[in-house]
mmCIF file of N, CA and C in Angstrom:
data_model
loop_
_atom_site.group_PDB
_atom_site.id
_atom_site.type_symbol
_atom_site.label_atom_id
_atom_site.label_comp_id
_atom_site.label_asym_id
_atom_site.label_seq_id
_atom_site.Cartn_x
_atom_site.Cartn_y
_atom_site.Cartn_z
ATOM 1 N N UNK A 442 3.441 15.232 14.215
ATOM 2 C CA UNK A 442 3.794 13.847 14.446
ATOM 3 C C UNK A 442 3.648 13.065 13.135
ATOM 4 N N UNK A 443 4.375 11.906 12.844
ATOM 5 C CA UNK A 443 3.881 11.147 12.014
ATOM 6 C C UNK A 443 2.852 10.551 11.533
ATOM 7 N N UNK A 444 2.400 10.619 10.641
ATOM 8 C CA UNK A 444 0.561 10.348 10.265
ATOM 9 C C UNK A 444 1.124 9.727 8.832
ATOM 10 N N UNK A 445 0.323 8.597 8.673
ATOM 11 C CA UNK A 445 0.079 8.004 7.109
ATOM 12 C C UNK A 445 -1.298 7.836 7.283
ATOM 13 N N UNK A 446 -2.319 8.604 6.516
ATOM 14 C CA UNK A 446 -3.681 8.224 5.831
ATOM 15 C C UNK A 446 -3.931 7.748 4.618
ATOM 16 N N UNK A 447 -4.158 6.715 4.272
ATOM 17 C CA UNK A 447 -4.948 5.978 2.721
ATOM 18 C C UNK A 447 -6.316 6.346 2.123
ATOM 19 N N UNK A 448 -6.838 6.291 1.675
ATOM 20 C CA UNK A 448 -7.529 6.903 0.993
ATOM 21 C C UNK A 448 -7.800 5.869 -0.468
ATOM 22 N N UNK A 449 -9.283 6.066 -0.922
ATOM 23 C CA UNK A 449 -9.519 5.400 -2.466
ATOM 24 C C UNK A 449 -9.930 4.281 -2.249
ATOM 25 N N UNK A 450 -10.319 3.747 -1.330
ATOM 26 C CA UNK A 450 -10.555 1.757 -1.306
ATOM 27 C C UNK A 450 -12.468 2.503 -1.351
ATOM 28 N N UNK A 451 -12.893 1.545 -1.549
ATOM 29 C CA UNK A 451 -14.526 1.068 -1.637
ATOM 30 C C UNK A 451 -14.979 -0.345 -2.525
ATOM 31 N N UNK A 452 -15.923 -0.400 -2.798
ATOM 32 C CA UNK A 452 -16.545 -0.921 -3.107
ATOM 33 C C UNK A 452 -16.480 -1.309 -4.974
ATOM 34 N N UNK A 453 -15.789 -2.322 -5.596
ATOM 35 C CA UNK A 453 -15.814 -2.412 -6.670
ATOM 36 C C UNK A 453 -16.149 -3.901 -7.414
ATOM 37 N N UNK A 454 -16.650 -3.929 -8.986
ATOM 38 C CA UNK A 454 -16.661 -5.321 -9.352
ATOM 39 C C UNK A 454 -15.640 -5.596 -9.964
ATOM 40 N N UNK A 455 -15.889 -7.500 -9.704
ATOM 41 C CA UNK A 455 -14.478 -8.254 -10.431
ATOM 42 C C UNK A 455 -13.911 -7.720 -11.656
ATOM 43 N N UNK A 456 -12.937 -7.657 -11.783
ATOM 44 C CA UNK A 456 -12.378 -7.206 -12.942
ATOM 45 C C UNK A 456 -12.009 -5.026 -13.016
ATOM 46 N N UNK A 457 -12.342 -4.545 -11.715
ATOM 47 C CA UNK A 457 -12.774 -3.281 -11.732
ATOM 48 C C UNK A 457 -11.244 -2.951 -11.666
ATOM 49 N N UNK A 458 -10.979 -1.855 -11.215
ATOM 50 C CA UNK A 458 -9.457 -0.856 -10.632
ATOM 51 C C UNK A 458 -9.986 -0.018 -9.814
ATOM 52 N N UNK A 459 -8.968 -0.131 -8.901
ATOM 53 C CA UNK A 459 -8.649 0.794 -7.831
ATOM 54 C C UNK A 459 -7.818 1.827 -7.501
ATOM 55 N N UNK A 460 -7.648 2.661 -7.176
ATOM 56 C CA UNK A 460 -6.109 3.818 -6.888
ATOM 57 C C UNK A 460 -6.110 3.920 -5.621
ATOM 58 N N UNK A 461 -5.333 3.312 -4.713
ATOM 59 C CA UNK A 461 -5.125 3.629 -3.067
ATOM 60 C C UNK A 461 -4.131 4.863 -3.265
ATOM 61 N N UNK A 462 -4.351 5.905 -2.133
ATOM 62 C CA UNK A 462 -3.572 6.775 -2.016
ATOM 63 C C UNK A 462 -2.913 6.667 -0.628
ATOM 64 N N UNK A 463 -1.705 7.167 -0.427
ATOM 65 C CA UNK A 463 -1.205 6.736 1.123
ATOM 66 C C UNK A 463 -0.436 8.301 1.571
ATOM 67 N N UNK A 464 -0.797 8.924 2.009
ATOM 68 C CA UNK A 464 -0.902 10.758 2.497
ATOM 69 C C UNK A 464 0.062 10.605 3.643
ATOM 70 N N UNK A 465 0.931 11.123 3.520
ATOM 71 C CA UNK A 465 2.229 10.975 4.569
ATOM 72 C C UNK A 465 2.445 12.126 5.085
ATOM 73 N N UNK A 466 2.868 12.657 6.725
ATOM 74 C CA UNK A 466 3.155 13.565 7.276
ATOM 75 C C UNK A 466 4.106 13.555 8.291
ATOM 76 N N UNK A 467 4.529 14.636 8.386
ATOM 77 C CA UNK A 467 5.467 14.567 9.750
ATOM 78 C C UNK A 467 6.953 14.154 9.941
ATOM 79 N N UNK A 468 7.168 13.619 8.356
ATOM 80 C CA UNK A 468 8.387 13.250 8.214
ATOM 81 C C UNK A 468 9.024 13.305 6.543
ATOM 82 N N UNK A 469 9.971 13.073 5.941
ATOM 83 C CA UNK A 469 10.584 12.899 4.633
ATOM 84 C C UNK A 469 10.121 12.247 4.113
ATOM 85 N N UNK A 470 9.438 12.016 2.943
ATOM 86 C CA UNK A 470 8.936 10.243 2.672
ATOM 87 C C UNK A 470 10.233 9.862 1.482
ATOM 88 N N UNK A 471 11.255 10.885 1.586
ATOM 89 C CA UNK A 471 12.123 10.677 0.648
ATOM 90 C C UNK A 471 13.370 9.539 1.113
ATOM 91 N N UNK A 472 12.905 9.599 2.459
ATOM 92 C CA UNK A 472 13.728 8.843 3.583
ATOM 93 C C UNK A 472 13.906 7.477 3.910
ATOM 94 N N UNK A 473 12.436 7.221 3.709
ATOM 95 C CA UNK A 473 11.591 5.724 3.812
ATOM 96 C C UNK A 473 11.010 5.065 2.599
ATOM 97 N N UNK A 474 11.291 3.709 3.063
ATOM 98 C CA UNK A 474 10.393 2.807 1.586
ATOM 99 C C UNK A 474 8.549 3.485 2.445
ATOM 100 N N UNK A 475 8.376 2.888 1.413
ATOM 101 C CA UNK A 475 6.512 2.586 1.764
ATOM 102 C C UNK A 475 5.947 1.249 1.610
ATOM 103 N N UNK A 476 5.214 0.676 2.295
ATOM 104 C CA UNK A 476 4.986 -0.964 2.146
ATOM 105 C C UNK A 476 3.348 -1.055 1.958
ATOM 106 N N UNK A 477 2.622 -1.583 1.648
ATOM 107 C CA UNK A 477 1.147 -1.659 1.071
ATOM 108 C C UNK A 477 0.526 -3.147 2.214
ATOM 109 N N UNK A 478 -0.201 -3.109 2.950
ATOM 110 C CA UNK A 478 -0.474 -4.161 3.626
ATOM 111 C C UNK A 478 -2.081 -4.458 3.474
ATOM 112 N N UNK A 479 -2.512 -5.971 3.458
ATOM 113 C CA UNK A 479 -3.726 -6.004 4.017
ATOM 114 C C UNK A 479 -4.076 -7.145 4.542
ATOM 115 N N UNK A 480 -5.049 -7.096 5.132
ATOM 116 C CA UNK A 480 -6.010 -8.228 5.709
ATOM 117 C C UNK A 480 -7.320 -8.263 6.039
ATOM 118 N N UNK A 481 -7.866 -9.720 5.667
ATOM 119 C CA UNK A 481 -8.923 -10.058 5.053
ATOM 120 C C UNK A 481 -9.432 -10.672 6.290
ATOM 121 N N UNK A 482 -10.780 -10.638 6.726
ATOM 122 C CA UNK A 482 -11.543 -11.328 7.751
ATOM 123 C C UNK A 482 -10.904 -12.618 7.698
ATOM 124 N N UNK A 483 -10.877 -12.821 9.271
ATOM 125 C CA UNK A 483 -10.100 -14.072 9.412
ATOM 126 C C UNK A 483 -8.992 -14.325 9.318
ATOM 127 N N UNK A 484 -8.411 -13.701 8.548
ATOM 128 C CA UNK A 484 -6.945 -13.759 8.057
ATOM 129 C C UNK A 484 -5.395 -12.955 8.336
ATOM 130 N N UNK A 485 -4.505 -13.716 8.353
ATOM 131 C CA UNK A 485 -3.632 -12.697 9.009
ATOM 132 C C UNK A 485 -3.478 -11.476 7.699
ATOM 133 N N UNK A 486 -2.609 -10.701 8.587
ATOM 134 C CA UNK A 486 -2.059 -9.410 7.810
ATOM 135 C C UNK A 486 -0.910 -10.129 6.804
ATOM 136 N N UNK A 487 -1.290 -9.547 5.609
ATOM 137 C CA UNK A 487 0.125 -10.187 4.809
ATOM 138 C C UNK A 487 0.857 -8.454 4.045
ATOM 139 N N UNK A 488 1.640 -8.804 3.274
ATOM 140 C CA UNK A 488 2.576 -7.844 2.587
ATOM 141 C C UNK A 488 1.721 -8.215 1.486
ATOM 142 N N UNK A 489 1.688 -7.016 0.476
ATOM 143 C CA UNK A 489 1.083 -6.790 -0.588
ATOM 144 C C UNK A 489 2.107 -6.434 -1.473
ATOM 145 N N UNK A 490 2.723 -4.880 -1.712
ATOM 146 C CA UNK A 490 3.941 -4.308 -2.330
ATOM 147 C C UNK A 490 4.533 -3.607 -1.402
ATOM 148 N N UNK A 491 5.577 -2.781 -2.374
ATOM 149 C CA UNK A 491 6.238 -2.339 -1.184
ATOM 150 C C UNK A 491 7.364 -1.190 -2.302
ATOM 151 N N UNK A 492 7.938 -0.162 -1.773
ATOM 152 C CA UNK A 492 8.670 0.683 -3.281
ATOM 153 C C UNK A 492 9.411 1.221 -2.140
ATOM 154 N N UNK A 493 10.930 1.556 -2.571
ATOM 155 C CA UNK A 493 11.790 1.505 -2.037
ATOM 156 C C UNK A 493 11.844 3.056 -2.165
ATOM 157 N N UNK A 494 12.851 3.936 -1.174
ATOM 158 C CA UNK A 494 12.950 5.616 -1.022
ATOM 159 C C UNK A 494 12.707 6.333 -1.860
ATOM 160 N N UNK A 495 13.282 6.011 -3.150
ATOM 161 C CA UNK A 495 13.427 6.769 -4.082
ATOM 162 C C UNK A 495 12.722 6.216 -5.452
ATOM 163 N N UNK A 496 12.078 4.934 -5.168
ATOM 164 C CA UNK A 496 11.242 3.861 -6.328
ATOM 165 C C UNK A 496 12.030 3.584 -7.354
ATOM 166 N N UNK A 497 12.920 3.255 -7.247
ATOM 167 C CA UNK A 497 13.928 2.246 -7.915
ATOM 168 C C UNK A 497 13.579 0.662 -7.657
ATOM 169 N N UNK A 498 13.374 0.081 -6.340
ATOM 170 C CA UNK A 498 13.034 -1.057 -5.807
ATOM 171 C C UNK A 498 11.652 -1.221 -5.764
ATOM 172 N N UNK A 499 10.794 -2.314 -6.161
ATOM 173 C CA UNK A 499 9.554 -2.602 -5.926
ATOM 174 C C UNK A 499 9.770 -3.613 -5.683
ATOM 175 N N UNK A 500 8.714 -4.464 -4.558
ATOM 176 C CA UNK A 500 8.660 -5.959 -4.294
ATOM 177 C C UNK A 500 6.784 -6.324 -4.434
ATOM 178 N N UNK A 501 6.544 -7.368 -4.650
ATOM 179 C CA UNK A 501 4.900 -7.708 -4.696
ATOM 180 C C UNK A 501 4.941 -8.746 -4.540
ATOM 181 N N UNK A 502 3.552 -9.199 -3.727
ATOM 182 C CA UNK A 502 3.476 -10.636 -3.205
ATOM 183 C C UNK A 502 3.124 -11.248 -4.714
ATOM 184 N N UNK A 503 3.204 -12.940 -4.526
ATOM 185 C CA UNK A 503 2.700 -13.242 -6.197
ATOM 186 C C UNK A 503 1.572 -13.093 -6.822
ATOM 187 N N UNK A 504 0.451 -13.219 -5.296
ATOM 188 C CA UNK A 504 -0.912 -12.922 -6.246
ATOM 189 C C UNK A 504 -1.275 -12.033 -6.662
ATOM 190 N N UNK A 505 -0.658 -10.402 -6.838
ATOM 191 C CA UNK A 505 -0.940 -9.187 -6.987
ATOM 192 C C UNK A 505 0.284 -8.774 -8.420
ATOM 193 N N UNK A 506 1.074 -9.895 -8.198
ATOM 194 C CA UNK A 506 2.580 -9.236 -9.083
ATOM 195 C C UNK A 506 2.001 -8.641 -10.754
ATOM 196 N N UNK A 507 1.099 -9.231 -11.129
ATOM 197 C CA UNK A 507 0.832 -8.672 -12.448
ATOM 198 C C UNK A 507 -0.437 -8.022 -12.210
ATOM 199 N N UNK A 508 -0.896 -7.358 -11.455
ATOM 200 C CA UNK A 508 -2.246 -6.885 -11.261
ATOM 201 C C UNK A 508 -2.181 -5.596 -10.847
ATOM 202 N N UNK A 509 -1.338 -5.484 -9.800
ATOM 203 C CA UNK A 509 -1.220 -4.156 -8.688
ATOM 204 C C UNK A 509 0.440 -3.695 -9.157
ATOM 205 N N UNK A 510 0.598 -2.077 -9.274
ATOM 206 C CA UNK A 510 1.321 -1.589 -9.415
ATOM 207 C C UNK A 510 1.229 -0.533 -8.108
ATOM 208 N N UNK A 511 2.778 -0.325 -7.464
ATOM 209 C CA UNK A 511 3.027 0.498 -6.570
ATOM 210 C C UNK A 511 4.103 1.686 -7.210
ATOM 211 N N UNK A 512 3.642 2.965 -6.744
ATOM 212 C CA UNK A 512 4.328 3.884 -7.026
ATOM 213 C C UNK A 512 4.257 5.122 -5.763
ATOM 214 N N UNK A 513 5.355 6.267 -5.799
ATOM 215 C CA UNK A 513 4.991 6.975 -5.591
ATOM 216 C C UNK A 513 5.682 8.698 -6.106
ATOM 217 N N UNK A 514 5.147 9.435 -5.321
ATOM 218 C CA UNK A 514 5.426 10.888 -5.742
ATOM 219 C C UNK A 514 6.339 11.747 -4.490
ATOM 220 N N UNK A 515 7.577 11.648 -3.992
ATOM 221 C CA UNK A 515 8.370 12.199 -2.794
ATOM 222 C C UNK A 515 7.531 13.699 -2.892
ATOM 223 N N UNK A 516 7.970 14.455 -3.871
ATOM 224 C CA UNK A 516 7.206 16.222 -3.289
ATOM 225 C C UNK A 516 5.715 16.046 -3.199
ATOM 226 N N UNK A 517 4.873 15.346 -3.160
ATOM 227 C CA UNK A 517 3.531 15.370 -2.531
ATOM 228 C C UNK A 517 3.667 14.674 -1.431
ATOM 229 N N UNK A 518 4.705 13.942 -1.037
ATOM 230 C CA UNK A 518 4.351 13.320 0.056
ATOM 231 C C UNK A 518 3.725 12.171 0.000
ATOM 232 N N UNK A 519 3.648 11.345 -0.682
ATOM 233 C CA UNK A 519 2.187 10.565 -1.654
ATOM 234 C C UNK A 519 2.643 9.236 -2.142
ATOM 235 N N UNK A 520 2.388 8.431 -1.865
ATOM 236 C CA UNK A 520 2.397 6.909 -2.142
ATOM 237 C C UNK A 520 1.087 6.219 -2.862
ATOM 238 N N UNK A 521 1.056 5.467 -3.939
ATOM 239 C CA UNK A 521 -0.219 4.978 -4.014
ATOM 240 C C UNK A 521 0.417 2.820 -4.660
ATOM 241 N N UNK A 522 -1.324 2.660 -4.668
ATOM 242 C CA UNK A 522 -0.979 1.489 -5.123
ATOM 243 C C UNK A 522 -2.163 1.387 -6.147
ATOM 244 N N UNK A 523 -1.732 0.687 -7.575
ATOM 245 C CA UNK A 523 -3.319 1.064 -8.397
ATOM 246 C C UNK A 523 -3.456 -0.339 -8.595
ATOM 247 N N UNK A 524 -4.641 -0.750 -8.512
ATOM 248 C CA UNK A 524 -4.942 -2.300 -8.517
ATOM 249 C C UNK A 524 -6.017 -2.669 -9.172
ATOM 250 N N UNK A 525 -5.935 -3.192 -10.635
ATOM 251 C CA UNK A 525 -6.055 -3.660 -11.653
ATOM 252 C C UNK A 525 -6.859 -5.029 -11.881
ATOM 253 N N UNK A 526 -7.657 -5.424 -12.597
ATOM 254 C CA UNK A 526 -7.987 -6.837 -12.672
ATOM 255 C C UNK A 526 -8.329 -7.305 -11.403
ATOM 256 N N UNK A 527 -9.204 -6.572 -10.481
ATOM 257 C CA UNK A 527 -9.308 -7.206 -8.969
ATOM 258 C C UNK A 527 -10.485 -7.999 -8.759
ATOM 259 N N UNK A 528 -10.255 -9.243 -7.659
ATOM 260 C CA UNK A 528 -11.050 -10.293 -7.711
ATOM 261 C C UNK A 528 -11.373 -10.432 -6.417
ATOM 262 N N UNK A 529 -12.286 -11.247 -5.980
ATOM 263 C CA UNK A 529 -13.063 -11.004 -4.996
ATOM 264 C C UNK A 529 -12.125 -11.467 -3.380
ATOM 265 N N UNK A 530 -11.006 -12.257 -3.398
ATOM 266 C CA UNK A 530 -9.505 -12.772 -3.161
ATOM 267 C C UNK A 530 -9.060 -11.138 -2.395
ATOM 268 N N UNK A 531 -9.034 -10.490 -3.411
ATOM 269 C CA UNK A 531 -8.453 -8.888 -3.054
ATOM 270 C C UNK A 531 -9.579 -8.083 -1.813
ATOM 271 N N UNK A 532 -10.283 -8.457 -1.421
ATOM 272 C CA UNK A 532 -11.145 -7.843 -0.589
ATOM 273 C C UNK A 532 -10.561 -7.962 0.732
ATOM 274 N N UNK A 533 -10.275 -6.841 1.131
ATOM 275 C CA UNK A 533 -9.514 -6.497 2.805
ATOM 276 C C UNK A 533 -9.516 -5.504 2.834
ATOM 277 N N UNK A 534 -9.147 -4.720 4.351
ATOM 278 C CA UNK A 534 -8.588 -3.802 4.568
ATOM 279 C C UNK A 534 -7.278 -3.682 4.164
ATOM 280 N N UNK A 535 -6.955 -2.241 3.378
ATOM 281 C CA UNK A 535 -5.501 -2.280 2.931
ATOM 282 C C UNK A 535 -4.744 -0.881 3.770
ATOM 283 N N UNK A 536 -4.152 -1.184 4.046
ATOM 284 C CA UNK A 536 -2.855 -0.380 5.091
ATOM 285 C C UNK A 536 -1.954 0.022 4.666
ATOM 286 N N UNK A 537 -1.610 1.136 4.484
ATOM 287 C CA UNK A 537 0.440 1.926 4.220
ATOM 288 C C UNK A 537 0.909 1.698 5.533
ATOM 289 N N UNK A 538 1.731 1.500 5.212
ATOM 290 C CA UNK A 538 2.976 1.515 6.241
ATOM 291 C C UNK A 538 4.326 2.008 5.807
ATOM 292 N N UNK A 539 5.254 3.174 6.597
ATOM 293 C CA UNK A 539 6.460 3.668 6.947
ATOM 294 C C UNK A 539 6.774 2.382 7.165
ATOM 295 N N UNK A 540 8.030 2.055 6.128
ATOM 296 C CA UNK A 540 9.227 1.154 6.254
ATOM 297 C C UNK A 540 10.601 1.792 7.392
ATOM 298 N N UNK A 541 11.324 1.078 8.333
ATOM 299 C CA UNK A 541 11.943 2.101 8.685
ATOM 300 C C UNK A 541 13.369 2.132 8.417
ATOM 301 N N UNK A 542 13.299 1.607 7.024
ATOM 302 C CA UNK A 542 14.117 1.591 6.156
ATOM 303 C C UNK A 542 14.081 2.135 4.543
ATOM 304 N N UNK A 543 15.338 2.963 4.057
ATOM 305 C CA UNK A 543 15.038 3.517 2.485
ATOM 306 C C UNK A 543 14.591 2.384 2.093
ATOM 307 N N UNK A 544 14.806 1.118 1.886
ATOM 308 C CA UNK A 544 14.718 -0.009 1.578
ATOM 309 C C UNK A 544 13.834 -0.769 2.420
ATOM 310 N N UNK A 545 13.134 -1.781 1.322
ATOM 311 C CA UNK A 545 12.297 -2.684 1.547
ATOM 312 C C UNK A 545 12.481 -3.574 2.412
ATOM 313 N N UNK A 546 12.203 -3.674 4.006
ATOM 314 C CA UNK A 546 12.400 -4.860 4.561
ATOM 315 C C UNK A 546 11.046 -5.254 5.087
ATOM 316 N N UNK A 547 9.889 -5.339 4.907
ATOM 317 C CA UNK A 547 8.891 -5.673 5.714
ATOM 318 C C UNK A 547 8.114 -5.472 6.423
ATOM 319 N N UNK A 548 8.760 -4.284 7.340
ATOM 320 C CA UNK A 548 8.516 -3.843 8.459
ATOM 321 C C UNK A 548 7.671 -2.323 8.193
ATOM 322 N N UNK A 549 6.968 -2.292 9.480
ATOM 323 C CA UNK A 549 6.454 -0.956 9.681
ATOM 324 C C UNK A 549 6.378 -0.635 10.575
ATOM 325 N N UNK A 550 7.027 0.905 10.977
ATOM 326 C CA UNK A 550 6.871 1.575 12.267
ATOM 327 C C UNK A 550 5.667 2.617 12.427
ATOM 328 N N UNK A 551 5.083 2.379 11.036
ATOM 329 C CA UNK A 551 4.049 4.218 11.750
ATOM 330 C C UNK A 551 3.018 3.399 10.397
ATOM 331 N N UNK A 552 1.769 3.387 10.768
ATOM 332 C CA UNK A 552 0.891 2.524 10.187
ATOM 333 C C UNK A 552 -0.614 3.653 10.112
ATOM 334 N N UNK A 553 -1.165 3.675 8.717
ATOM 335 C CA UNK A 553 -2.372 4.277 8.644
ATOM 336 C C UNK A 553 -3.599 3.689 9.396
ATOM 337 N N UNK A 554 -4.524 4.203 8.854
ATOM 338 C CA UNK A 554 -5.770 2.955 10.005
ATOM 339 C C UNK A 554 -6.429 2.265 9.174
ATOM 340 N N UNK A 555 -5.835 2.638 7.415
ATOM 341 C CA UNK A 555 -6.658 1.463 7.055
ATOM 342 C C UNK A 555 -7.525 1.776 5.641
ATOM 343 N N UNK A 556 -8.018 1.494 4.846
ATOM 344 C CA UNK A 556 -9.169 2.002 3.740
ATOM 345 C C UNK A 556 -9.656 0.158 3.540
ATOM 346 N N UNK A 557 -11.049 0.303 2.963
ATOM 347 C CA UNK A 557 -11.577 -1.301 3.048
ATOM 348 C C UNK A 557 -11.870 -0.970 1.237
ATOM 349 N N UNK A 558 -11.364 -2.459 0.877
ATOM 350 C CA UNK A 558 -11.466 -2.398 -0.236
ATOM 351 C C UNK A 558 -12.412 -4.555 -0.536
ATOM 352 N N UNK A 559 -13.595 -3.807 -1.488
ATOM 353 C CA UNK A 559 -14.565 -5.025 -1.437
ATOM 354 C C UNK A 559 -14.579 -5.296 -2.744
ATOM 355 N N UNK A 560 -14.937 -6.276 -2.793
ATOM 356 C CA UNK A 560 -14.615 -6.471 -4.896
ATOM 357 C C UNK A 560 -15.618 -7.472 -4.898
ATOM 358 N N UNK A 561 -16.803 -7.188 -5.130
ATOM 359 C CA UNK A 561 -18.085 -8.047 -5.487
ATOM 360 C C UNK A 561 -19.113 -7.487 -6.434
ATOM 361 N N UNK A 562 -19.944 -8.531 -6.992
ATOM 362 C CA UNK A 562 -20.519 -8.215 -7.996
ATOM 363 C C UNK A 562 -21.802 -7.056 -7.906
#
């Protein structure tokens, strides 16, 4: 069946880096964008990045656009997001999500459960 697991979030200080990994199964990931999600206590779920079938297309929300880079690897199966210069703002749970589109629209049909990523001193 379809499975996306993330992987790499913990515990880091301001200014630290991160490497989320997003482990895809059960399907092509050559097929689908990949979208990067999170949310923060209290707060809704927002869009983070997002890389289109073949990673030609990237999209990023603004507060991440020069900070967080999304990429990935189709023959591993493997999506990541590496996040750079992170501030205490960046602390949520962060989520992959199957786009169910080659292309970036927003959406997600098949959702990991999650990695928590904390950015304090």
């Amino acid at each position: 069946q379809v499975q996306l697991v993330e992987s790499g979030g913990g515990l880091v200080q301001p200014g630290g880096s991160l490497r989320l990994s997003c482990a895809a199964s059960g399907f092509i990931l050559d097929d689908y964008a990949i979208g990067w999600f999170r949310q923060a206590p209290g707060k809704e779920r927002e869009g983070v990045a997002c890389i289109s079938s073949y990673g030609g297309t990237t999209y990023y929300t603004d507060s991440v656009k020069t900070r967080f880079s999304v990429s990935r690897h189709n023959p591993k199966n493997t999506a990541y997001l590496q996040m750079n210069s992170l501030k205490p703002d960046d602390t949520a749970v962060y989520y992959c999500a199957r786009d169910p589109s080659p292309s970036c629209t927003g959406r997600g049909d098949y959702w990991g459960q999650g990695t928590q990523v904390t950015v304090a001193p």
